Amino acid sequence: MGSLPPITFYQYHQWRRQMARCFDDLAAELAETGTVRPRCSGEEMALHLGIDRAKSLTRNQPRLVAETVAGLDEDRRDFDWDWCSTVLFEDHDVLMLFDASLDGIEDSGNELNHALGLANLAAAAWFAPFRPDQARDPDRCFRTS
C-alpha cells in the first residue's frame, strides 16, 4: 500500500480492503484465464504496481526469477514489460496521480481532468467499474488473512 500515490495515504480501512481485493481479483483472473483485464482504476493501479514489481525483480533478483519460471514454456515476449503495459491497459491515466505537478487532477472539477476526459481518478471512485456490464460480482468475498 505504500507504493500507491499520495491521494490514497489517508484512506480508511474499508478502502484498503477494497484495494487489496483488486490484487486478489487480478490474481484469480490470471489463474483462471491466463490473462487479466483491469475493470476499475483500483485494478489498473494494482496491475501497474505488479508490473513494476516484476520488472524490479527481473533486474534485482534474476536468480529468483529464473527459479520461479523454470519449467514454464518460454515466449519471445517474456520480460517485455513495455509490451505488457501496452496490451493490458486502455490508458495509463492513473499514473498521473504520481506526478506532483498534476496535484488535484483526480478532482472531476479540475480543468485538466475535464479537458482530458478523465474518470475515476479520485480515490473514492477507484472501485467503480469502467463498464457496469463487466463489473465483478459485488458479493465476492474479501481475503481473510
PDB file of C-alpha atoms in Angstrom:
ATOM      1  CA  MET A   1       0.000   0.000   0.000  1.00  0.00           C
ATOM      2  CA  GLY A   2       2.988   2.286   0.489  1.00  0.00           C
ATOM      3  CA  SER A   3       3.598   2.236  -3.271  1.00  0.00           C
ATOM      4  CA  LEU A   4       0.254   3.886  -4.003  1.00  0.00           C
ATOM      5  CA  PRO A   5       0.031   7.602  -4.889  1.00  0.00           C
ATOM      6  CA  PRO A   6      -0.309  10.199  -2.115  1.00  0.00           C
ATOM      7  CA  ILE A   7      -4.069  10.692  -2.618  1.00  0.00           C
ATOM      8  CA  THR A   8      -4.542   7.238  -1.067  1.00  0.00           C
ATOM      9  CA  PHE A   9      -2.472   7.746   2.072  1.00  0.00           C
ATOM     10  CA  TYR A  10      -5.404   8.816   4.260  1.00  0.00           C
ATOM     11  CA  GLN A  11      -7.980   6.313   3.037  1.00  0.00           C
ATOM     12  CA  TYR A  12      -9.761   4.234   5.644  1.00  0.00           C
ATOM     13  CA  HIS A  13      -9.681   0.513   6.391  1.00  0.00           C
ATOM     14  CA  GLN A  14     -12.577  -0.410   4.060  1.00  0.00           C
ATOM     15  CA  TRP A  15     -10.918   1.383   1.128  1.00  0.00           C
ATOM     16  CA  ARG A  16      -7.678  -0.514   1.788  1.00  0.00           C
ATOM     17  CA  ARG A  17      -9.567  -3.816   1.903  1.00  0.00           C
ATOM     18  CA  GLN A  18     -11.103  -2.999  -1.482  1.00  0.00           C
ATOM     19  CA  MET A  19      -7.652  -2.169  -2.872  1.00  0.00           C
ATOM     20  CA  ALA A  20      -6.288  -5.481  -1.605  1.00  0.00           C
ATOM     21  CA  ARG A  21      -9.236  -7.192  -3.296  1.00  0.00           C
ATOM     22  CA  CYS A  22      -8.162  -5.602  -6.605  1.00  0.00           C
ATOM     23  CA  PHE A  23      -4.868  -7.505  -6.368  1.00  0.00           C
ATOM     24  CA  ASP A  24      -6.767 -10.688  -5.452  1.00  0.00           C
ATOM     25  CA  ASP A  25      -9.246 -10.263  -8.318  1.00  0.00           C
ATOM     26  CA  LEU A  26      -6.453  -9.847 -10.858  1.00  0.00           C
ATOM     27  CA  ALA A  27      -4.576 -12.861  -9.478  1.00  0.00           C
ATOM     28  CA  ALA A  28      -7.725 -15.004  -9.627  1.00  0.00           C
ATOM     29  CA  GLU A  29      -8.499 -13.865 -13.171  1.00  0.00           C
ATOM     30  CA  LEU A  30      -4.939 -14.609 -14.283  1.00  0.00           C
ATOM     31  CA  ALA A  31      -5.067 -18.078 -12.715  1.00  0.00           C
ATOM     32  CA  GLU A  32      -8.435 -18.793 -14.332  1.00  0.00           C
ATOM     33  CA  THR A  33      -7.987 -17.315 -17.809  1.00  0.00           C
ATOM     34  CA  GLY A  34      -4.242 -16.792 -18.288  1.00  0.00           C
ATOM     35  CA  THR A  35      -4.661 -13.049 -18.758  1.00  0.00           C
ATOM     36  CA  VAL A  36      -6.013 -10.001 -16.967  1.00  0.00           C
ATOM     37  CA  ARG A  37      -8.112  -7.020 -17.959  1.00  0.00           C
ATOM     38  CA  PRO A  38      -8.474  -4.301 -15.302  1.00  0.00           C
ATOM     39  CA  ARG A  39     -12.107  -3.395 -14.709  1.00  0.00           C
ATOM     40  CA  CYS A  40     -11.663  -0.322 -12.492  1.00  0.00           C
ATOM     41  CA  SER A  41      -8.998   2.240 -11.588  1.00  0.00           C
ATOM     42  CA  GLY A  42      -8.017   0.243  -8.492  1.00  0.00           C
ATOM     43  CA  GLU A  43      -7.276  -2.793 -10.650  1.00  0.00           C
ATOM     44  CA  GLU A  44      -5.342  -0.632 -13.105  1.00  0.00           C
ATOM     45  CA  MET A  45      -3.195   0.665 -10.273  1.00  0.00           C
ATOM     46  CA  ALA A  46      -2.727  -2.862  -8.893  1.00  0.00           C
ATOM     47  CA  LEU A  47      -1.624  -4.111 -12.310  1.00  0.00           C
ATOM     48  CA  HIS A  48       0.760  -1.189 -12.835  1.00  0.00           C
ATOM     49  CA  LEU A  49       2.303  -1.869  -9.426  1.00  0.00           C
ATOM     50  CA  GLY A  50       2.536  -5.593 -10.199  1.00  0.00           C
ATOM     51  CA  ILE A  51       4.303  -4.989 -13.499  1.00  0.00           C
ATOM     52  CA  ASP A  52       6.653  -2.523 -11.814  1.00  0.00           C
ATOM     53  CA  ARG A  53       7.432  -5.100  -9.103  1.00  0.00           C
ATOM     54  CA  ALA A  54       8.050  -7.820 -11.694  1.00  0.00           C
ATOM     55  CA  LYS A  55      10.362  -5.507 -13.628  1.00  0.00           C
ATOM     56  CA  SER A  56      12.275  -4.763 -10.445  1.00  0.00           C
ATOM     57  CA  LEU A  57      12.575  -8.457  -9.565  1.00  0.00           C
ATOM     58  CA  THR A  58      13.945  -9.384 -13.002  1.00  0.00           C
ATOM     59  CA  ARG A  59      16.567  -6.666 -12.626  1.00  0.00           C
ATOM     60  CA  ASN A  60      17.452  -7.167  -8.951  1.00  0.00           C
ATOM     61  CA  GLN A  61      16.732 -10.863  -8.308  1.00  0.00           C
ATOM     62  CA  PRO A  62      17.414 -12.636 -11.635  1.00  0.00           C
ATOM     63  CA  ARG A  63      18.221 -15.957  -9.977  1.00  0.00           C
ATOM     64  CA  LEU A  64      14.950 -15.966  -8.019  1.00  0.00           C
ATOM     65  CA  VAL A  65      13.022 -15.144 -11.193  1.00  0.00           C
ATOM     66  CA  ALA A  66      14.818 -17.907 -13.135  1.00  0.00           C
ATOM     67  CA  GLU A  67      13.961 -20.435 -10.412  1.00  0.00           C
ATOM     68  CA  THR A  68      10.332 -19.272 -10.316  1.00  0.00           C
ATOM     69  CA  VAL A  69       9.757 -19.615 -14.065  1.00  0.00           C
ATOM     70  CA  ALA A  70      11.823 -22.774 -14.531  1.00  0.00           C
ATOM     71  CA  GLY A  71       9.770 -25.356 -16.379  1.00  0.00           C
ATOM     72  CA  LEU A  72       7.325 -22.861 -17.884  1.00  0.00           C
ATOM     73  CA  ASP A  73       7.043 -22.529 -21.633  1.00  0.00           C
ATOM     74  CA  GLU A  74       9.086 -19.636 -22.974  1.00  0.00           C
ATOM     75  CA  ASP A  75       7.667 -16.845 -25.076  1.00  0.00           C
ATOM     76  CA  ARG A  76       9.504 -14.168 -27.026  1.00  0.00           C
ATOM     77  CA  ARG A  77       7.583 -11.546 -25.010  1.00  0.00           C
ATOM     78  CA  ASP A  78       8.736 -12.879 -21.627  1.00  0.00           C
ATOM     79  CA  PHE A  79      10.012  -9.998 -19.514  1.00  0.00           C
ATOM     80  CA  ASP A  80       8.925  -7.400 -22.087  1.00  0.00           C
ATOM     81  CA  TRP A  81       7.302  -5.090 -19.547  1.00  0.00           C
ATOM     82  CA  ASP A  82       6.651  -2.304 -22.049  1.00  0.00           C
ATOM     83  CA  TRP A  83       4.658  -4.737 -24.186  1.00  0.00           C
ATOM     84  CA  CYS A  84       2.672  -5.828 -21.115  1.00  0.00           C
ATOM     85  CA  SER A  85       1.922  -2.243 -20.304  1.00  0.00           C
ATOM     86  CA  THR A  86       0.772  -1.592 -23.865  1.00  0.00           C
ATOM     87  CA  VAL A  87      -1.560  -4.555 -24.263  1.00  0.00           C
ATOM     88  CA  LEU A  88      -3.039  -4.820 -20.765  1.00  0.00           C
ATOM     89  CA  PHE A  89      -4.299  -1.242 -20.423  1.00  0.00           C
ATOM     90  CA  GLU A  90      -6.619   1.021 -22.370  1.00  0.00           C
ATOM     91  CA  ASP A  91      -4.754   4.033 -20.969  1.00  0.00           C
ATOM     92  CA  HIS A  92      -2.343   4.985 -18.225  1.00  0.00           C
ATOM     93  CA  ASP A  93      -4.326   7.816 -16.640  1.00  0.00           C
ATOM     94  CA  VAL A  94      -3.917   6.508 -13.070  1.00  0.00           C
ATOM     95  CA  LEU A  95      -0.160   7.032 -13.342  1.00  0.00           C
ATOM     96  CA  MET A  96      -0.748  10.800 -13.475  1.00  0.00           C
ATOM     97  CA  LEU A  97      -1.557  10.533  -9.764  1.00  0.00           C
ATOM     98  CA  PHE A  98       2.165  10.053  -9.055  1.00  0.00           C
ATOM     99  CA  ASP A  99       3.087  13.350 -10.749  1.00  0.00           C
ATOM    100  CA  ALA A 100       3.224  16.080  -8.100  1.00  0.00           C
ATOM    101  CA  SER A 101       2.951  18.747 -10.810  1.00  0.00           C
ATOM    102  CA  LEU A 102      -0.540  17.375 -11.577  1.00  0.00           C
ATOM    103  CA  ASP A 103      -1.738  17.606  -7.978  1.00  0.00           C
ATOM    104  CA  GLY A 104      -5.539  17.811  -7.947  1.00  0.00           C
ATOM    105  CA  ILE A 105      -6.021  16.134 -11.325  1.00  0.00           C
ATOM    106  CA  GLU A 106      -8.150  13.468  -9.617  1.00  0.00           C
ATOM    107  CA  ASP A 107     -10.830  16.091  -8.941  1.00  0.00           C
ATOM    108  CA  SER A 108     -13.518  15.950 -11.637  1.00  0.00           C
ATOM    109  CA  GLY A 109     -13.766  19.751 -11.389  1.00  0.00           C
ATOM    110  CA  ASN A 110     -10.082  20.148 -12.263  1.00  0.00           C
ATOM    111  CA  GLU A 111      -9.646  21.931 -15.602  1.00  0.00           C
ATOM    112  CA  LEU A 112      -7.093  19.433 -16.938  1.00  0.00           C
ATOM    113  CA  ASN A 113      -9.176  16.480 -15.734  1.00  0.00           C
ATOM    114  CA  HIS A 114     -12.158  17.885 -17.613  1.00  0.00           C
ATOM    115  CA  ALA A 115     -10.139  18.720 -20.750  1.00  0.00           C
ATOM    116  CA  LEU A 116      -8.661  15.206 -20.916  1.00  0.00           C
ATOM    117  CA  GLY A 117     -11.960  13.491 -20.138  1.00  0.00           C
ATOM    118  CA  LEU A 118     -10.526  11.613 -17.159  1.00  0.00           C
ATOM    119  CA  ALA A 119     -12.710   9.410 -14.982  1.00  0.00           C
ATOM    120  CA  ASN A 120     -12.460   7.506 -11.699  1.00  0.00           C
ATOM    121  CA  LEU A 121      -9.172   9.051 -10.537  1.00  0.00           C
ATOM    122  CA  ALA A 122     -10.439  10.226  -7.144  1.00  0.00           C
ATOM    123  CA  ALA A 123      -9.607   7.528  -4.586  1.00  0.00           C
ATOM    124  CA  ALA A 124     -13.276   7.171  -3.660  1.00  0.00           C
ATOM    125  CA  ALA A 125     -14.079   6.237  -7.286  1.00  0.00           C
ATOM    126  CA  TRP A 126     -11.304   3.690  -7.831  1.00  0.00           C
ATOM    127  CA  PHE A 127     -13.558   0.679  -7.417  1.00  0.00           C
ATOM    128  CA  ALA A 128     -16.387   1.807  -9.693  1.00  0.00           C
ATOM    129  CA  PRO A 129     -16.346  -0.424 -12.786  1.00  0.00           C
ATOM    130  CA  PHE A 130     -15.430   1.186 -16.096  1.00  0.00           C
ATOM    131  CA  ARG A 131     -18.246  -0.755 -17.738  1.00  0.00           C
ATOM    132  CA  PRO A 132     -21.111  -1.776 -15.437  1.00  0.00           C
ATOM    133  CA  ASP A 133     -21.934  -4.783 -17.629  1.00  0.00           C
ATOM    134  CA  GLN A 134     -18.406  -6.141 -16.961  1.00  0.00           C
ATOM    135  CA  ALA A 135     -18.364  -5.490 -13.212  1.00  0.00           C
ATOM    136  CA  ARG A 136     -17.097  -8.205 -10.908  1.00  0.00           C
ATOM    137  CA  ASP A 137     -19.573  -9.978  -8.652  1.00  0.00           C
ATOM    138  CA  PRO A 138     -20.359  -7.490  -5.880  1.00  0.00           C
ATOM    139  CA  ASP A 139     -20.914 -10.382  -3.448  1.00  0.00           C
ATOM    140  CA  ARG A 140     -17.410 -11.832  -3.852  1.00  0.00           C
ATOM    141  CA  CYS A 141     -15.502 -12.191  -0.629  1.00  0.00           C
ATOM    142  CA  PHE A 142     -12.591 -10.314   0.803  1.00  0.00           C
ATOM    143  CA  ARG A 143      -9.475 -12.205   1.829  1.00  0.00           C
ATOM    144  CA  THR A 144      -9.472 -13.318   5.436  1.00  0.00           C
ATOM    145  CA  SER A 145      -5.750 -13.444   6.082  1.00  0.00           C
TER     146      SER A 145
END
